Tab-separated table of C-alpha atoms in Angstrom:
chain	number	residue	atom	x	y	z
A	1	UNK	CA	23.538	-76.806	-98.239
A	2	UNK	CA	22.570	-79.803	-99.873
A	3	UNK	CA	22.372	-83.383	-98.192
A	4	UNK	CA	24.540	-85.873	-99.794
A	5	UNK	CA	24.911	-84.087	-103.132
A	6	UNK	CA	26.366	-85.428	-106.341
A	7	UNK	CA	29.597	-83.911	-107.514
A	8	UNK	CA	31.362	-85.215	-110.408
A	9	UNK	CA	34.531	-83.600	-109.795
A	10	UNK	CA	37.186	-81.947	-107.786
A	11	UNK	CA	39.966	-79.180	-108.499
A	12	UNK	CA	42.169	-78.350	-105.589
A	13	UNK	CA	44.168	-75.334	-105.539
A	14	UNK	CA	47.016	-74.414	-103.027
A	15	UNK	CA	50.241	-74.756	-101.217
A	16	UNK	CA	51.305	-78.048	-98.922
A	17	UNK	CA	48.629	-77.899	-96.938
A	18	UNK	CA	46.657	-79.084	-99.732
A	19	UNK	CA	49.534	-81.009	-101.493
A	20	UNK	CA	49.384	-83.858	-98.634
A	21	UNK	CA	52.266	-82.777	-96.864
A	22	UNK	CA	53.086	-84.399	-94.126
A	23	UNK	CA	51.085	-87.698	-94.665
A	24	UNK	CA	53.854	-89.964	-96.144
A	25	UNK	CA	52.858	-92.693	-98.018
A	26	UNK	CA	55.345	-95.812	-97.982
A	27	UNK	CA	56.876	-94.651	-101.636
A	28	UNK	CA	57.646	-91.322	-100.688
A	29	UNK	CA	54.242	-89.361	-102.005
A	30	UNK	CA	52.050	-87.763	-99.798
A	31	UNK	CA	48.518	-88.221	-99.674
A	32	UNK	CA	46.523	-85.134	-97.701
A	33	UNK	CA	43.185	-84.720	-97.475
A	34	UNK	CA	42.498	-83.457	-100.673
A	35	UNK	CA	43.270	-87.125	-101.755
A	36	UNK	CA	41.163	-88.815	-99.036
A	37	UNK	CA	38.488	-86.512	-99.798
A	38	UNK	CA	38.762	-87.212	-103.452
A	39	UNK	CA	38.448	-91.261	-102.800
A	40	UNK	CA	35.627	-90.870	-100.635
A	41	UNK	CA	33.392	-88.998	-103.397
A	42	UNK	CA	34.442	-90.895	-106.220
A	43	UNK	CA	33.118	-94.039	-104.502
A	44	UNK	CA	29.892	-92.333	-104.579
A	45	UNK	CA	29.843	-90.798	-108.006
A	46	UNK	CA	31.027	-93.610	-111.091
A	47	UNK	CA	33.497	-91.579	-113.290
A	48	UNK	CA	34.595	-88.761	-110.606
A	49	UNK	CA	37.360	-86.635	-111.715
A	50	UNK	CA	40.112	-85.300	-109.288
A	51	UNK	CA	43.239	-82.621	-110.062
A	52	UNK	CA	45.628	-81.660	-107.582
A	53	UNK	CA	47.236	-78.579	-108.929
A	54	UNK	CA	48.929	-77.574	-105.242
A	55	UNK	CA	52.701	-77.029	-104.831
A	56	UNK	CA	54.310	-76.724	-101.228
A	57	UNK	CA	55.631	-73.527	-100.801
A	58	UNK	CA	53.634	-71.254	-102.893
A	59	UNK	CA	52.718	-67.741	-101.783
A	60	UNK	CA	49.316	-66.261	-102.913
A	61	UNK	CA	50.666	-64.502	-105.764
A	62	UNK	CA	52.157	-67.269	-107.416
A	63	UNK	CA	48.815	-69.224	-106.671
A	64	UNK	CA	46.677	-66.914	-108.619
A	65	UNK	CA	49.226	-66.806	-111.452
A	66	UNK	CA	49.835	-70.663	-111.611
A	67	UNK	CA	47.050	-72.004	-110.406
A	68	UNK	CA	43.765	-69.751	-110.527
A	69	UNK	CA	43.251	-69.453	-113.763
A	70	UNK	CA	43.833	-72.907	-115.070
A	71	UNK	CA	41.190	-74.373	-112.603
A	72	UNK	CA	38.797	-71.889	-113.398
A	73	UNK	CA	39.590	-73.460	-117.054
A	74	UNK	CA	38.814	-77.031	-116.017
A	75	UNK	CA	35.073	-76.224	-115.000
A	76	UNK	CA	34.927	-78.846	-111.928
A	77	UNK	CA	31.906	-79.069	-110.130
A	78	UNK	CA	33.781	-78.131	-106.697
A	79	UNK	CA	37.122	-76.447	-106.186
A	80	UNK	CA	39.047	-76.107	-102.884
A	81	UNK	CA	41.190	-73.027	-102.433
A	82	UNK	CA	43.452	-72.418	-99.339
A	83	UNK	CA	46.363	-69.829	-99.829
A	84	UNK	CA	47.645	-66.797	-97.977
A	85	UNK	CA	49.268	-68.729	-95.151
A	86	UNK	CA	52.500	-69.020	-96.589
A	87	UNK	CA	51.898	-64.989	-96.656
A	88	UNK	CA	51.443	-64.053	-93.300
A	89	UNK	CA	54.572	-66.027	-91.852
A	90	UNK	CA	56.837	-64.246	-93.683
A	91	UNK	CA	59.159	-61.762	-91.932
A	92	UNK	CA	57.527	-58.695	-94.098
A	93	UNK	CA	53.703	-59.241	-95.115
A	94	UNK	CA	51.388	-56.712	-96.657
A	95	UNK	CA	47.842	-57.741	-95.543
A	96	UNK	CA	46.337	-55.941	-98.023
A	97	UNK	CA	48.133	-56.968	-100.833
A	98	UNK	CA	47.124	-60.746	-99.629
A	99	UNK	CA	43.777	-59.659	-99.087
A	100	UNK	CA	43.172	-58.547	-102.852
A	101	UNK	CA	44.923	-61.480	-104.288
A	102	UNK	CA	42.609	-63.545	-102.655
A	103	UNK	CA	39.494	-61.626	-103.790
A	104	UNK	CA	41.291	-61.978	-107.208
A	105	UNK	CA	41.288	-65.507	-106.869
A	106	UNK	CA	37.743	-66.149	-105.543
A	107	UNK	CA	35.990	-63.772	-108.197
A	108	UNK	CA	37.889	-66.103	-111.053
A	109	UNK	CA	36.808	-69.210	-109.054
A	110	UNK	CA	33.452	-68.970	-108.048
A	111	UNK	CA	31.785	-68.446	-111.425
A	112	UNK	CA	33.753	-71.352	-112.665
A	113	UNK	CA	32.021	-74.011	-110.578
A	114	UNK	CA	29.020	-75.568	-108.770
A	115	UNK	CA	30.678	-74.986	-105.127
A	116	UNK	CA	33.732	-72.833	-103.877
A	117	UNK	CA	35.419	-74.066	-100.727
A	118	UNK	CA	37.395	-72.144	-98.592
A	119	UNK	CA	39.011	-72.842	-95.440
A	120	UNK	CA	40.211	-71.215	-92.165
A	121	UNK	CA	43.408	-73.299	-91.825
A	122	UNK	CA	44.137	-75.196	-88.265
A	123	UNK	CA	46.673	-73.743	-86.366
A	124	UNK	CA	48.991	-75.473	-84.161
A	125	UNK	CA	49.424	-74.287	-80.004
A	126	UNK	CA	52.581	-72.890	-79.516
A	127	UNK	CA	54.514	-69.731	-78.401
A	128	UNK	CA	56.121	-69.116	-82.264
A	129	UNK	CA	52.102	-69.312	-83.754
A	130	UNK	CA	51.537	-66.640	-81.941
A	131	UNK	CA	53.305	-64.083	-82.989
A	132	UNK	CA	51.611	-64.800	-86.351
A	133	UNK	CA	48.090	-65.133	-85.183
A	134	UNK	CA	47.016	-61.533	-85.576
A	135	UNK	CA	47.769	-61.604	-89.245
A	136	UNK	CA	46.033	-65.769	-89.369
A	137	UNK	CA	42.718	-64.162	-87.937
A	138	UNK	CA	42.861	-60.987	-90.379
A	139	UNK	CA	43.044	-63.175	-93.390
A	140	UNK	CA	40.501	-65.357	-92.026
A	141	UNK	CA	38.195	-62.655	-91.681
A	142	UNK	CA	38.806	-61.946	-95.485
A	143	UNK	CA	37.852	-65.429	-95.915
A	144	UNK	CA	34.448	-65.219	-94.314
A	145	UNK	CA	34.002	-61.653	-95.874
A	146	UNK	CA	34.652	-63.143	-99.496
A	147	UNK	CA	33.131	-66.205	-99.095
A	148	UNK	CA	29.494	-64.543	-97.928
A	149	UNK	CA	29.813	-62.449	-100.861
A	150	UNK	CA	30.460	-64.862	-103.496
A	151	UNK	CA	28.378	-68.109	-102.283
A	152	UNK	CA	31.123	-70.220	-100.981
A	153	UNK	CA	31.477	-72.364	-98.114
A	154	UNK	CA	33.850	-72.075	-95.691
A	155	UNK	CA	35.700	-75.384	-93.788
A	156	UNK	CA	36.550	-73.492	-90.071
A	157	UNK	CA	39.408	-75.779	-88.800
A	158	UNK	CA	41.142	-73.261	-87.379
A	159	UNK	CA	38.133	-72.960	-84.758
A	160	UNK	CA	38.268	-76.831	-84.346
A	161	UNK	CA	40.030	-77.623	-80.697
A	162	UNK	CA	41.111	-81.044	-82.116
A	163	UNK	CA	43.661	-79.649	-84.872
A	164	UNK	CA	45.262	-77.356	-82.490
A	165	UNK	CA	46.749	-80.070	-80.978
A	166	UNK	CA	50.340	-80.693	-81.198
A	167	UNK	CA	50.015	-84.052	-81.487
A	168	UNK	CA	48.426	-83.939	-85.112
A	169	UNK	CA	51.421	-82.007	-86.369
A	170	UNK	CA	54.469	-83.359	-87.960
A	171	UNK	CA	57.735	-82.999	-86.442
A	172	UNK	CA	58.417	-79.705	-88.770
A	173	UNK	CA	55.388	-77.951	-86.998
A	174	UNK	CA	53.843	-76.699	-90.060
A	175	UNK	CA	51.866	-79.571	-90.886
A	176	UNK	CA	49.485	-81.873	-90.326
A	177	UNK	CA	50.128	-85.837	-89.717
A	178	UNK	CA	48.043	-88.553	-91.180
A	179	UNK	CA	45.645	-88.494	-88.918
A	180	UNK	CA	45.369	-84.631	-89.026
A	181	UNK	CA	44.816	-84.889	-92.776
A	182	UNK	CA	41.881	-87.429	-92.107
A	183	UNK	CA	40.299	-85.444	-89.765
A	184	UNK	CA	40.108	-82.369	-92.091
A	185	UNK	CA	39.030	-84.458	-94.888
A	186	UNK	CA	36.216	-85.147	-92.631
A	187	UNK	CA	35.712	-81.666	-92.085
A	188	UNK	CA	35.218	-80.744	-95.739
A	189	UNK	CA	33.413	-83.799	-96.628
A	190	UNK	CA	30.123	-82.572	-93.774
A	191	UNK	CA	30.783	-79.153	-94.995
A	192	UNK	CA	29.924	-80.020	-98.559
A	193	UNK	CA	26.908	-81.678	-97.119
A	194	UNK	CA	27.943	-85.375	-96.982
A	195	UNK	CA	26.356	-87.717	-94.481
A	196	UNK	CA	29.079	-87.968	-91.283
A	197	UNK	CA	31.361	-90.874	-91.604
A	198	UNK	CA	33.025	-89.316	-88.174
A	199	UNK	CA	31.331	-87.093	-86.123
A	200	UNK	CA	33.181	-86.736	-83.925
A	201	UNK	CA	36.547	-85.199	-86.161
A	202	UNK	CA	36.355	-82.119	-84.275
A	203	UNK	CA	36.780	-83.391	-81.185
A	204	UNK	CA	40.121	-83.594	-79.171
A	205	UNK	CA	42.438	-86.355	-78.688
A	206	UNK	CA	42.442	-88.358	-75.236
A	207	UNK	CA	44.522	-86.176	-72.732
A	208	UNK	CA	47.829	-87.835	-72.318
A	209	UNK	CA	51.003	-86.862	-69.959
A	210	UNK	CA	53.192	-84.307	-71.639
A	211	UNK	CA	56.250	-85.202	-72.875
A	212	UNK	CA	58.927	-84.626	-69.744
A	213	UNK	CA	61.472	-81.285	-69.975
A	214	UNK	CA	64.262	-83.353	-71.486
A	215	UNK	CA	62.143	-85.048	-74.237
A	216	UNK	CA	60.837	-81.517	-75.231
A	217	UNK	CA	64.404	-80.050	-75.425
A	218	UNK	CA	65.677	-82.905	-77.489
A	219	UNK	CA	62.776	-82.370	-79.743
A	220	UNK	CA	63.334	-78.779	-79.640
A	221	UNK	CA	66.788	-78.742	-81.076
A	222	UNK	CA	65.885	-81.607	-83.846
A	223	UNK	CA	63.341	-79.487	-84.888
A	224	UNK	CA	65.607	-76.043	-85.140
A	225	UNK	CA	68.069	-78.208	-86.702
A	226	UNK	CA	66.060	-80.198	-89.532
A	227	UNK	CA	63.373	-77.680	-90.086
A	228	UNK	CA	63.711	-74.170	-88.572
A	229	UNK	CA	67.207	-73.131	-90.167
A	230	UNK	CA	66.154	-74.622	-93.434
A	231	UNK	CA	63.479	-72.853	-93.316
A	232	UNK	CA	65.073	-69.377	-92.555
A	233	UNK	CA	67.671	-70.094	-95.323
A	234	UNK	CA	65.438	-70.180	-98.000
A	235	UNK	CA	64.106	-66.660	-96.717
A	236	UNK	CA	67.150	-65.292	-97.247
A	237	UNK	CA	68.256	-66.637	-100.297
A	238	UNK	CA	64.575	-66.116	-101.907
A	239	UNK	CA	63.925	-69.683	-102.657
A	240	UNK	CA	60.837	-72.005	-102.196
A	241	UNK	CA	60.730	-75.491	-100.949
A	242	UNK	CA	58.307	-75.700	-104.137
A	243	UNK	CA	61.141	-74.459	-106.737
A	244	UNK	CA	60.756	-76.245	-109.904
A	245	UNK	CA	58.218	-78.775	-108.291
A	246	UNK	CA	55.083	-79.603	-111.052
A	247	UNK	CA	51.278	-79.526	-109.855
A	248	UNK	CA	50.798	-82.511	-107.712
A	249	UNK	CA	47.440	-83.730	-110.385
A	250	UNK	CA	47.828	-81.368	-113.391
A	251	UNK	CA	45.911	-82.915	-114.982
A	252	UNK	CA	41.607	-83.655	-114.222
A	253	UNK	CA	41.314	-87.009	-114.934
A	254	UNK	CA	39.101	-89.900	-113.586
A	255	UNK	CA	40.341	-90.573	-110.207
A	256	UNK	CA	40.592	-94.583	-110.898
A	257	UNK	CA	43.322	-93.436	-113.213
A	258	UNK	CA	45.220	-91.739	-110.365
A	259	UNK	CA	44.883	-93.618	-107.302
């Protein structure tokens, strides 16, 4: 990998992990890491252009069909791709089916840039992750597989004992807070061969008393109520938190002209 190389632009392509979601900004947007990583190589590079083309919500398929092809089309210097999560938390997942949409999506991607990233997403502790975790690790063994094959580089948060902690996650339990966002914009920023502005991102949080058994029930049943029925309604019904949402940054522009 390069030390401190010079990139001229980004394309990110995904679902709300990449999107920002849930690092709120005070008018409502959300910011992610994508963004954070975006500012921090544009103030290295004079002209640096950033798109966004990430929609919360989206499954792999719909990434490769809405998504793939028109970054492959922009001919960024690096693109970020993280997809297939949405995949394996579904109720009914075929593995292999997410497997080759992937390879689809790197074999369009690679060629079409200086530097692929992929990522083995963070997971959060917890008894309902685990129940999913078989099909998390089987995807991100895809990822290593693909990404060996095609010359990309891959961001392992999901090994990183820092992002597993609860206290990084939102109150929905799916993603990341501000400061979880930082710290993987860290991540990808060393991976890419940037000099450490924290090296220490992978490290985890001060140990602090656990909420008590009443706090944690409370929490519990807010959680269930705001986010976990939601959530299981628009299973059923076949609808996306993403329906009729555009690209966050359709657009690759010069990143003064978006921040």
């Amino acid at each position: 990998m390069q030390t401190n190389p010079t990139y001229s632009s980004l394309v990110a392509v995904g679902d709300s992990f990449t999107e920002g979601m849930s690092d709120l900004m005070p008018d409502g947007t959300y910011r992610g890491w994508a963004d954070l990583l975006a500012a921090r190589m544009a103030a290295r590079t004079p002209g640096f252009r950033y798109a966004n083309l990430a929609v919360r919500g989206k499954l792999i398929q719909q990434i490769v069909d809405e998504q793939v092809d028109v970054a492959a089309a922009m001919g960024a210097d690096v693109i970020t791709l993280v997809g297939g999560l949405n995949d394996t938390l579904r109720p009914k997942c075929d593995m292999g089916r997410v497997r080759g949409l992937l390879e689809e999506a790197v074999e369009k991607l690679a060629p079409a840039c200086r530097q692929l990233v992929l990522m083995r997403s963070p997971g959060r502790q917890g008894p309902v992750l685990e129940r999913f975790r078989p099909r998390m690790e089987e995807l991100f063994a895809c990822v290593d597989e693909l990404a060996a094959r095609h010359g990309a580089i891959v961001v392992d948060l999901y090994g990183a004992p820092s992002l597993s902690d609860p206290r990084l996650w939102d109150v929905d339990r799916l993603h990341l807070t501000a400061e979880g966002h930082r710290r993987v914009a860290e991540a990808v920023w060393q991976t890419l061969g940037y000099d450490p502005e924290d090296a220490d991102w992978h490290t985890p949080m001060a140990a602090t008393l656990p909420p008590g058994w009443a706090m944690r029930r409370v929490a519990d049943a807010r959680f269930a109520r705001q986010h976990l029925l939601p959530w299981i309604a628009r299973r059923l019904t076949g609808r996306s938190s993403g329906d009729g949402l555009p690209p966050k940054r359709p657009e690759l522009l010069p990143y003064e002209d978006l921040a």
